[in-house]
Structure formats: structure tokens, C-alpha cells
Tab-separated table of C-alpha atoms and ligand atoms in Angstrom:
chain	number	residue	atom	x	y	z
A	589	MET	CA	201.224	-25.090	-38.071
A	590	LYS	CA	201.027	-25.965	-34.410
A	591	PRO	CA	200.919	-29.537	-33.110
A	592	ALA	CA	197.743	-31.107	-31.759
A	593	PRO	CA	197.669	-30.983	-27.927
A	594	PHE	CA	199.719	-33.639	-26.167
A	595	ALA	CA	200.878	-34.478	-22.659
A	596	TYR	CA	204.604	-34.521	-21.892
A	597	VAL	CA	206.351	-36.779	-19.375
A	598	ARG	CA	210.065	-36.599	-18.601
A	599	ALA	CA	210.798	-40.225	-17.759
A	600	GLN	CA	213.553	-40.736	-15.179
A	601	THR	CA	213.902	-44.505	-15.573
A	602	LEU	CA	213.314	-47.145	-18.209
A	603	ASP	CA	210.676	-48.712	-15.945
A	604	GLN	CA	208.724	-45.446	-15.896
A	605	ALA	CA	208.933	-45.243	-19.691
A	606	PHE	CA	207.775	-48.861	-20.026
A	607	ASP	CA	204.797	-48.141	-17.742
A	608	LEU	CA	203.788	-45.244	-19.967
A	609	LEU	CA	204.253	-47.275	-23.164
A	610	ASP	CA	202.162	-50.108	-21.710
A	611	GLU	CA	199.465	-47.642	-20.656
A	612	HIS	CA	199.272	-45.595	-23.879
A	613	GLY	CA	200.388	-48.033	-26.595
A	614	ASP	CA	200.296	-46.479	-30.064
A	615	ASP	CA	199.082	-43.156	-28.634
A	616	ALA	CA	202.509	-42.564	-27.045
A	617	ARG	CA	205.685	-41.403	-28.795
A	618	ILE	CA	209.218	-41.560	-27.473
A	619	LEU	CA	210.981	-38.205	-27.639
A	620	ALA	CA	214.753	-38.442	-28.206
A	621	GLY	CA	216.425	-35.563	-30.097
A	622	GLY	CA	213.060	-34.349	-31.403
A	623	GLN	CA	214.612	-33.373	-34.746
A	624	SER	CA	212.219	-35.542	-36.760
A	625	LEU	CA	209.402	-36.043	-34.265
A	626	MET	CA	208.704	-32.353	-33.637
A	627	ALA	CA	208.461	-31.691	-37.368
A	628	THR	CA	205.924	-34.497	-37.820
A	629	LEU	CA	203.902	-33.139	-34.876
A	630	ASN	CA	204.002	-29.571	-36.189
A	631	MET	CA	202.836	-30.765	-39.603
A	632	ARG	CA	200.186	-32.896	-37.904
A	633	LEU	CA	201.459	-36.004	-39.646
A	634	SER	CA	201.375	-37.541	-36.195
A	635	ALA	CA	199.128	-36.707	-33.229
A	636	PRO	CA	200.173	-38.740	-30.171
A	637	THR	CA	198.440	-38.040	-26.871
A	638	VAL	CA	201.645	-38.305	-24.829
A	639	LEU	CA	205.353	-37.727	-25.456
A	640	ILE	CA	207.734	-39.772	-23.310
A	641	ASP	CA	211.021	-37.878	-23.048
A	642	ILE	CA	213.818	-40.436	-22.604
A	643	ASN	CA	216.682	-37.897	-22.514
A	644	HIS	CA	217.092	-38.100	-18.716
A	645	ILE	CA	217.211	-41.877	-18.402
A	646	ASP	CA	220.633	-43.168	-17.296
A	647	GLY	CA	222.354	-45.819	-19.351
A	648	LEU	CA	221.061	-44.905	-22.802
A	649	SER	CA	224.065	-42.805	-23.810
A	650	GLY	CA	227.701	-43.539	-24.443
A	651	ILE	CA	229.836	-45.227	-27.047
A	652	GLU	CA	232.109	-48.090	-26.080
A	653	LEU	CA	234.142	-50.944	-27.471
A	654	ASP	CA	232.994	-54.148	-25.781
A	655	GLY	CA	235.249	-56.965	-27.005
A	656	ALA	CA	234.752	-56.991	-30.768
A	657	THR	CA	231.554	-54.915	-30.668
A	658	VAL	CA	231.078	-51.169	-30.861
A	659	ARG	CA	228.033	-50.366	-28.735
A	660	ILE	CA	226.364	-47.023	-29.367
A	661	GLY	CA	223.745	-45.932	-26.835
A	662	ALA	CA	220.453	-44.863	-28.367
A	663	LEU	CA	220.865	-41.320	-27.002
A	664	ALA	CA	224.352	-40.782	-28.425
A	665	ARG	CA	224.050	-37.508	-30.375
A	666	HIS	CA	225.140	-37.446	-33.995
A	667	ASN	CA	227.995	-35.046	-33.163
A	668	GLU	CA	229.216	-37.300	-30.345
A	669	VAL	CA	229.284	-40.252	-32.707
A	670	ALA	CA	231.074	-38.150	-35.337
A	671	ALA	CA	233.785	-37.183	-32.830
A	672	SER	CA	234.205	-40.615	-31.259
A	673	PRO	CA	237.689	-42.176	-31.589
A	674	VAL	CA	236.133	-45.610	-30.950
A	675	VAL	CA	233.815	-45.153	-33.926
A	676	ALA	CA	236.596	-43.761	-36.117
A	677	GLU	CA	238.848	-46.734	-35.418
A	678	HIS	CA	236.444	-49.644	-35.088
A	679	ALA	CA	233.319	-48.617	-37.031
A	680	PRO	CA	234.762	-46.307	-39.698
A	681	LEU	CA	231.776	-46.623	-42.017
A	682	ILE	CA	229.691	-44.680	-39.487
A	683	ALA	CA	232.396	-42.004	-39.274
A	684	ARG	CA	232.327	-41.619	-43.072
A	685	ALA	CA	228.554	-41.113	-43.075
A	686	MET	CA	228.202	-38.717	-40.140
A	687	PRO	CA	229.235	-35.455	-41.869
A	688	HIS	CA	226.452	-36.001	-44.414
A	689	ILE	CA	223.681	-36.153	-41.812
A	690	ALA	CA	221.820	-32.855	-41.690
A	691	HIS	CA	223.535	-29.743	-40.287
A	692	GLN	CA	225.538	-28.920	-37.142
A	693	ALA	CA	222.544	-27.719	-35.103
A	694	ILE	CA	220.517	-30.819	-35.906
A	695	ARG	CA	223.503	-33.085	-35.232
A	696	ASN	CA	223.829	-31.505	-31.754
A	697	ARG	CA	220.414	-32.870	-30.757
A	698	GLY	CA	219.603	-35.741	-33.147
A	699	THR	CA	220.371	-39.190	-31.761
A	700	PHE	CA	221.670	-42.404	-33.254
A	701	GLY	CA	218.697	-44.346	-31.874
A	702	GLY	CA	216.209	-41.781	-33.166
A	703	SER	CA	217.587	-42.026	-36.658
A	704	ILE	CA	217.348	-45.844	-36.610
A	705	ALA	CA	213.886	-45.922	-35.003
A	706	PHE	CA	212.521	-43.291	-37.391
A	707	ALA	CA	213.681	-45.426	-40.362
A	708	ASP	CA	213.577	-42.737	-43.016
A	709	PRO	CA	214.485	-44.575	-46.244
A	710	ALA	CA	216.666	-41.627	-47.307
A	711	ALA	CA	218.621	-41.557	-44.028
A	712	GLU	CA	222.264	-42.571	-43.921
A	713	LEU	CA	222.473	-44.597	-40.684
A	714	PRO	CA	219.935	-47.329	-41.517
A	715	ALA	CA	221.887	-48.142	-44.706
A	716	VAL	CA	225.213	-47.917	-42.872
A	717	SER	CA	223.820	-50.382	-40.324
A	718	ARG	CA	222.968	-52.903	-43.015
A	719	ALA	CA	226.323	-52.530	-44.762
A	720	ALA	CA	228.168	-52.955	-41.462
A	721	ALA	CA	226.016	-55.929	-40.333
A	722	ALA	CA	224.844	-54.123	-37.195
A	723	SER	CA	222.141	-55.189	-34.732
A	724	PHE	CA	219.768	-53.221	-32.549
A	725	VAL	CA	218.941	-53.867	-28.910
A	726	LEU	CA	215.253	-53.451	-28.057
A	727	GLN	CA	214.041	-53.481	-24.480
A	728	SER	CA	210.538	-53.706	-23.016
A	729	ARG	CA	208.987	-54.537	-19.653
A	730	THR	CA	209.203	-58.224	-20.575
A	731	GLY	CA	212.859	-58.369	-21.626
A	732	THR	CA	215.513	-57.540	-24.181
A	733	ARG	CA	215.939	-58.798	-27.719
A	734	THR	CA	218.477	-58.103	-30.437
A	735	VAL	CA	217.355	-57.678	-34.036
A	736	ALA	CA	219.764	-57.689	-36.968
A	737	ALA	CA	219.628	-54.543	-39.115
A	738	ASN	CA	218.747	-56.850	-42.019
A	739	ASP	CA	215.500	-57.788	-40.245
A	740	PHE	CA	214.725	-54.449	-38.645
A	741	PHE	CA	213.630	-52.204	-41.521
A	742	LEU	CA	210.281	-53.486	-42.781
A	743	GLY	CA	209.019	-50.663	-45.014
A	744	LEU	CA	208.468	-46.931	-45.245
A	745	PHE	CA	209.136	-45.603	-41.716
A	746	GLU	CA	208.237	-49.110	-40.509
A	747	THR	CA	210.458	-51.261	-38.289
A	748	ALA	CA	210.380	-54.464	-36.282
A	749	ARG	CA	210.167	-52.437	-33.049
A	750	GLU	CA	206.988	-53.168	-31.102
A	751	ALA	CA	205.012	-50.277	-29.586
A	752	ASN	CA	206.068	-51.265	-26.050
A	753	GLU	CA	209.787	-51.406	-26.876
A	754	ILE	CA	212.553	-48.810	-26.601
A	755	LEU	CA	215.606	-49.047	-28.804
A	756	VAL	CA	218.385	-48.873	-26.216
A	757	ALA	CA	221.531	-49.384	-28.324
A	758	ALA	CA	223.029	-50.265	-31.681
A	759	GLU	CA	225.801	-52.852	-31.891
A	760	PHE	CA	228.345	-52.845	-34.706
A	761	PRO	CA	230.886	-55.638	-35.178
A	762	ALA	CA	234.312	-53.996	-35.008
A	763	ILE	CA	235.754	-53.822	-38.495
A	764	ALA	CA	237.897	-56.876	-39.253
A	765	ALA	CA	241.449	-56.834	-40.572
A	766	GLY	CA	241.347	-56.761	-44.368
A	767	GLU	CA	237.936	-55.054	-44.513
A	768	LYS	CA	237.477	-51.637	-46.065
A	769	THR	CA	234.622	-49.148	-46.137
A	770	ALA	CA	233.320	-46.593	-48.626
A	771	PHE	CA	230.463	-44.112	-48.604
A	772	ASN	CA	228.986	-41.869	-51.254
A	773	GLU	CA	225.813	-39.823	-51.610
A	774	LEU	CA	224.321	-37.300	-53.979
A	775	ALA	CA	222.354	-34.452	-52.394
A	776	ARG	CA	221.224	-31.099	-53.731
A	777	ARG	CA	223.070	-29.329	-50.913
A	778	HIS	CA	225.462	-30.802	-48.373
A	779	GLY	CA	223.402	-31.775	-45.310
A	780	ASP	CA	220.135	-32.208	-47.167
A	781	TYR	CA	218.607	-35.662	-47.239
A	782	ALA	CA	220.286	-37.515	-50.101
A	783	ILE	CA	218.698	-38.021	-53.503
A	784	ILE	CA	220.397	-41.394	-53.343
A	785	GLY	CA	223.443	-42.795	-51.595
A	786	ALA	CA	225.214	-45.993	-50.616
A	787	ALA	CA	227.490	-47.412	-47.954
A	788	ALA	CA	229.804	-50.391	-48.417
A	789	GLN	CA	231.927	-52.631	-46.254
A	790	GLY	CA	233.745	-55.866	-46.998
A	791	GLY	CA	236.964	-57.652	-47.791
A	792	THR	CA	239.540	-56.353	-50.224
A	793	ASP	CA	242.448	-58.597	-49.202
A	794	GLY	CA	244.749	-59.658	-52.018
A	795	GLY	CA	243.214	-57.060	-54.325
A	796	THR	CA	239.899	-58.875	-54.810
A	797	PHE	CA	236.473	-58.105	-53.401
A	798	SER	CA	235.014	-60.601	-50.915
A	799	ASN	CA	231.917	-60.670	-48.703
A	800	MET	CA	231.126	-57.131	-49.781
A	801	ARG	CA	227.936	-55.525	-48.435
A	802	LEU	CA	226.602	-52.558	-50.400
A	803	ALA	CA	223.517	-50.828	-48.964
A	804	PHE	CA	221.585	-48.074	-50.734
A	805	PHE	CA	219.457	-45.333	-49.192
A	806	GLY	CA	217.006	-43.087	-51.035
A	807	ALA	CA	216.461	-45.972	-53.440
A	808	GLY	CA	213.276	-47.570	-52.120
A	809	ASP	CA	210.988	-47.760	-49.106
A	810	ARG	CA	213.831	-48.911	-46.814
A	811	PRO	CA	217.623	-49.350	-46.891
A	812	ILE	CA	218.414	-51.970	-49.542
A	813	LEU	CA	221.304	-54.443	-49.671
A	814	ALA	CA	222.414	-54.807	-53.291
A	815	GLN	CA	222.995	-58.547	-53.204
A	816	ALA	CA	223.171	-59.171	-56.960
A	817	ALA	CA	225.751	-56.417	-57.345
A	818	THR	CA	227.925	-57.778	-54.547
A	819	ALA	CA	227.600	-61.336	-55.926
A	820	ALA	CA	228.995	-59.957	-59.202
A	821	LEU	CA	231.974	-58.592	-57.265
A	822	GLU	CA	232.834	-61.745	-55.322
A	823	GLY	CA	236.419	-62.844	-55.960
A	824	LYS	CA	236.942	-60.206	-58.657
A	825	ALA	CA	239.703	-57.621	-58.842
A	826	TYR	CA	238.825	-54.001	-59.494
A	827	SER	CA	238.591	-53.296	-63.246
A	828	ASP	CA	236.274	-51.581	-65.701
A	829	ASP	CA	234.628	-54.959	-66.384
A	830	THR	CA	234.061	-55.611	-62.680
A	831	VAL	CA	232.491	-52.192	-62.217
A	832	ALA	CA	230.272	-52.702	-65.282
A	833	ALA	CA	229.127	-56.123	-64.018
A	834	ALA	CA	228.169	-54.703	-60.629
A	835	GLN	CA	226.390	-51.763	-62.246
A	836	ALA	CA	224.412	-54.086	-64.541
A	837	ALA	CA	223.432	-56.332	-61.619
A	838	LEU	CA	221.792	-53.376	-59.870
A	839	ASP	CA	218.744	-53.937	-62.101
A	840	ALA	CA	217.993	-57.019	-59.983
A	841	ASP	CA	218.585	-55.189	-56.696
A	842	LEU	CA	216.841	-51.845	-57.022
A	843	ASP	CA	213.398	-50.770	-58.131
A	844	PRO	CA	213.324	-47.125	-57.047
A	845	MET	CA	210.126	-45.130	-56.902
A	846	ALA	CA	209.706	-41.702	-58.438
A	847	ASP	CA	209.982	-38.963	-55.833
A	848	LEU	CA	210.405	-35.190	-55.696
A	849	ASN	CA	213.984	-35.602	-56.915
A	850	GLY	CA	213.144	-37.352	-60.160
A	851	PRO	CA	211.937	-40.489	-61.951
A	852	PRO	CA	213.117	-44.081	-61.330
A	853	ALA	CA	215.386	-44.055	-64.412
A	854	MET	CA	217.307	-41.096	-63.016
A	855	LYS	CA	217.732	-42.857	-59.671
A	856	MET	CA	218.992	-46.026	-61.397
A	857	HIS	CA	221.495	-43.955	-63.343
A	858	LEU	CA	222.699	-42.271	-60.149
A	859	ALA	CA	222.888	-45.647	-58.360
A	860	ARG	CA	225.310	-46.821	-61.060
A	861	VAL	CA	227.356	-43.638	-60.759
A	862	ILE	CA	227.588	-44.099	-56.997
A	863	THR	CA	228.511	-47.756	-57.346
A	864	ALA	CA	231.430	-46.866	-59.616
A	865	ARG	CA	232.639	-44.235	-57.123
A	866	ILE	CA	232.361	-46.628	-54.204
A	867	LEU	CA	234.258	-49.416	-55.951
A	868	ALA	CA	237.010	-46.989	-56.939
A	869	GLU	CA	237.236	-45.849	-53.320
A	870	LEU	CA	237.414	-49.439	-52.049
A	871	ALA	CA	240.108	-50.266	-54.562
A	872	GLY	CA	242.081	-47.081	-53.965
O	1300	FAD	C1	216.354	-29.990	-41.638
O	1300	FAD	C2	216.664	-31.434	-41.272
O	1300	FAD	C3	217.544	-32.145	-42.085
O	1300	FAD	C4	217.827	-33.478	-41.784
O	1300	FAD	N1	218.678	-34.159	-42.610
O	1300	FAD	C5	218.963	-35.446	-42.335
O	1300	FAD	C6	219.837	-36.191	-43.172
O	1300	FAD	O1	220.384	-35.689	-44.161
O	1300	FAD	N2	220.042	-37.494	-42.857
O	1300	FAD	C7	219.453	-38.091	-41.763
O	1300	FAD	O2	219.664	-39.274	-41.534
O	1300	FAD	N3	218.635	-37.396	-40.945
O	1300	FAD	C8	218.389	-36.101	-41.207
O	1300	FAD	N4	217.570	-35.423	-40.355
O	1300	FAD	C9	216.969	-36.125	-39.200
O	1300	FAD	C10	217.913	-36.182	-37.991
O	1300	FAD	O3	219.005	-37.021	-38.282
O	1300	FAD	C11	217.184	-36.714	-36.763
O	1300	FAD	O4	217.985	-36.460	-35.707
O	1300	FAD	C12	216.855	-38.194	-36.731
O	1300	FAD	O5	216.166	-38.635	-37.826
O	1300	FAD	C13	215.931	-38.545	-35.572
O	1300	FAD	O6	216.635	-38.497	-34.417
O	1300	FAD	P1	216.032	-37.791	-33.145
O	1300	FAD	O7	216.898	-38.219	-32.005
O	1300	FAD	O8	215.894	-36.352	-33.391
O	1300	FAD	O9	214.618	-38.548	-32.983
O	1300	FAD	P2	213.189	-37.967	-32.627
O	1300	FAD	O10	212.804	-36.909	-33.589
O	1300	FAD	O11	213.099	-37.647	-31.184
O	1300	FAD	O12	212.326	-39.290	-32.895
O	1300	FAD	C14	212.133	-39.785	-34.200
O	1300	FAD	C15	211.216	-41.023	-34.121
O	1300	FAD	O13	211.912	-42.107	-33.538
O	1300	FAD	C16	211.279	-42.524	-32.326
O	1300	FAD	N5	212.371	-42.799	-31.380
O	1300	FAD	C17	213.410	-41.963	-31.119
O	1300	FAD	N6	214.275	-42.551	-30.281
O	1300	FAD	C18	213.780	-43.781	-30.016
O	1300	FAD	C19	214.235	-44.880	-29.225
O	1300	FAD	N7	215.393	-44.816	-28.552
O	1300	FAD	N8	213.469	-45.995	-29.185
O	1300	FAD	C20	212.320	-46.057	-29.894
O	1300	FAD	N9	211.832	-45.073	-30.658
O	1300	FAD	C21	212.558	-43.925	-30.717
O	1300	FAD	C22	210.391	-41.367	-31.912
O	1300	FAD	O14	209.289	-41.790	-31.152
O	1300	FAD	C23	209.970	-40.816	-33.258
O	1300	FAD	O15	208.916	-41.572	-33.797
O	1300	FAD	C24	217.252	-34.094	-40.624
O	1300	FAD	C25	216.404	-33.363	-39.786
O	1300	FAD	C26	216.105	-32.056	-40.098
O	1300	FAD	C27	215.192	-31.276	-39.188
């Protein structure tokens, strides 16, 4: 299929993009890597009247360590993030997830900000953001605000971003001493969207789990923090009993919907499998 007709503007500055967003509201779409947007246009799932290309705006790219924060510009491409030494050292959970995101060609164009703004519930980075306690910087004509990842994902492809705002960066607290990360997903083929997956980050000092954050993707309408499971882990050492307690607690955390991959019971089973793998990785 071909997309419905639309106008295209290559914005040169944030101010120009804000003008266009203010003028067109919900009829405008920001174009970043285009790897998700163009598919939705071609399938006519979306029919905006104007695309605002933000790829040529200065200041939206780059990855840097600013004090104890890793700041990733919205336009940082997936492959740039995957190759970044700053990310590898200070935000290793992202580095673990990157190879699972789509395929090389898509990772050359797809952006970090696009993946967060799109908020696909099966995408890796929204769940990684929750597990790593990240925040997102949103800018509009009237100012800048920072929204915690925990408050950003509101539902299926729905976020706290207002129509007049551009996501300009993601901020990840640099991993603290004593924290570890783990990532696991099940997909039909490597690079496909996951059937289900999870990302974890937290303390493992002294051989016990503490302040663990375990976030699932492909398990609901948004990335989900498994708070009952991590409460079951608090202060416990890795053992078969600890793993079983966390797996059992998932009943309170997850209520997956049936999808093309299978029924809810299958997803719950796979969530438990993934949890066991993640805990073994954290303990290893
Ligand atoms: C075959 C295929 C397989 C894929 N597999 C995976 C996968 O396994 N895991 C995964 O996570 N993703 C996957 N993707 C999606 C890919 O990661 C995309 O790059 C990503 O979802 C969107 O990034 P983008 O820069 O291309 O955004 P775009 O497609 O340009 O935009 C996506 C949406 O976000 C909005 N948007 C983009 N940037 C901003 C911004 N800075 N501020 C506000 N709104 C913005 C756009 O208006 C649009 O609504 C796949 C894509 C394809 C085509």
C-alpha cells in the first residue's frame, strides 16, 4: 500500500519544529529514523498531514557522560548506541539489549528517541529504561520537563508526551558500584520483536539481591515493572527457593494478553523461564 498524501518539512531548528507542532497539533508527526513511522503510514494506520523531519536539527544527537548521568540524544542511532564505550561502561543494560533490536539496516537508521516515543510494548528500550530508572527530557515552545520512565508509558503506544513536545534526550543514571544487569528475550528469530523479554538491574552486593528492578516487555500494553517478584528477591541469596518465589510472585505482576504468539498461559510460562535465566545471570 502507499501512504495517504502528506506534506514534508525538513526542520532546521527546534523552534521551527515547535512552530509546526503548534500549527498542526495531532495532524503532524515527527520523523526520526522512520523505521516504524513509515510502516504505519504505508499501512495507513496513521495519516498525518505533515511530517516534521528532525534529523537536521543540531543538538539532538550524541551520547555523553554528564557527572553521574548518561545522556543519550534522541537522534542517536541504535548502532551508535550499541558501539558507544560510554554506554558499555556506564549504562551496560542498554548495551546488552541493543543486539536484539531489529536488524543491522534498521539499527543504522532507527533512533533511541524514536523507539521510546513510539512506545511499542514489545520493544526492548522502554523496558530497559524502566529497569535502569531512566528519565526522558521533553521540550516544547514553553519549556523543558523531565519525566521518569516509570511515568512515561501510559498504555498501548501511548506516552506522557504532549502533541507539542519533542523528546530531546534520555537520561540514565550511571550504574552504581555493586549493581549488576541482566537481559533475556525469546523471539522466533534473532532481531524479530520479542515474544516476551525482560531487563533487570539492581544490587547483588554480598551475594544477596537488593533494590532489584525487573521490567518485562511483550507482556502487556506497556513495559511492566515486576514489583512483587523483586519484593520476593529483596535480601535473598540466589537459590532454587528464591527463584521459585520470584516466579510465583509474577502472578501478581503480569496479566498478559493473548497475541499472535500465543495465549496468556504460554506468556506466563515464558515469563517464569526468563526470570530464572535472568536471576542465574545476575548471580553468576
Ligand atoms: C522489520 C523491523 C523490525 C523491528 N524490530 C524491532 C525490535 O525487535 N525491537 C525494537 O525495539 N524495535 C524494532 N523495530 C523498530 C525500530 O527499533 C525503530 O527504529 C524504532 O521503533 C523507532 O525509531 P525511529 O527513529 O525509526 O522512529 P520513527 O519511525 O521515525 O518514529 C516512530 C514514532 O515516534 C515518533 N518520534 C520519533 N522520534 C521522536 C522524538 N524525538 N520526539 C517525539 N516523537 C518522536 C514519531 O513521530 C513516530 O510516531 C523494528 C522495525 C522494523 C522495520
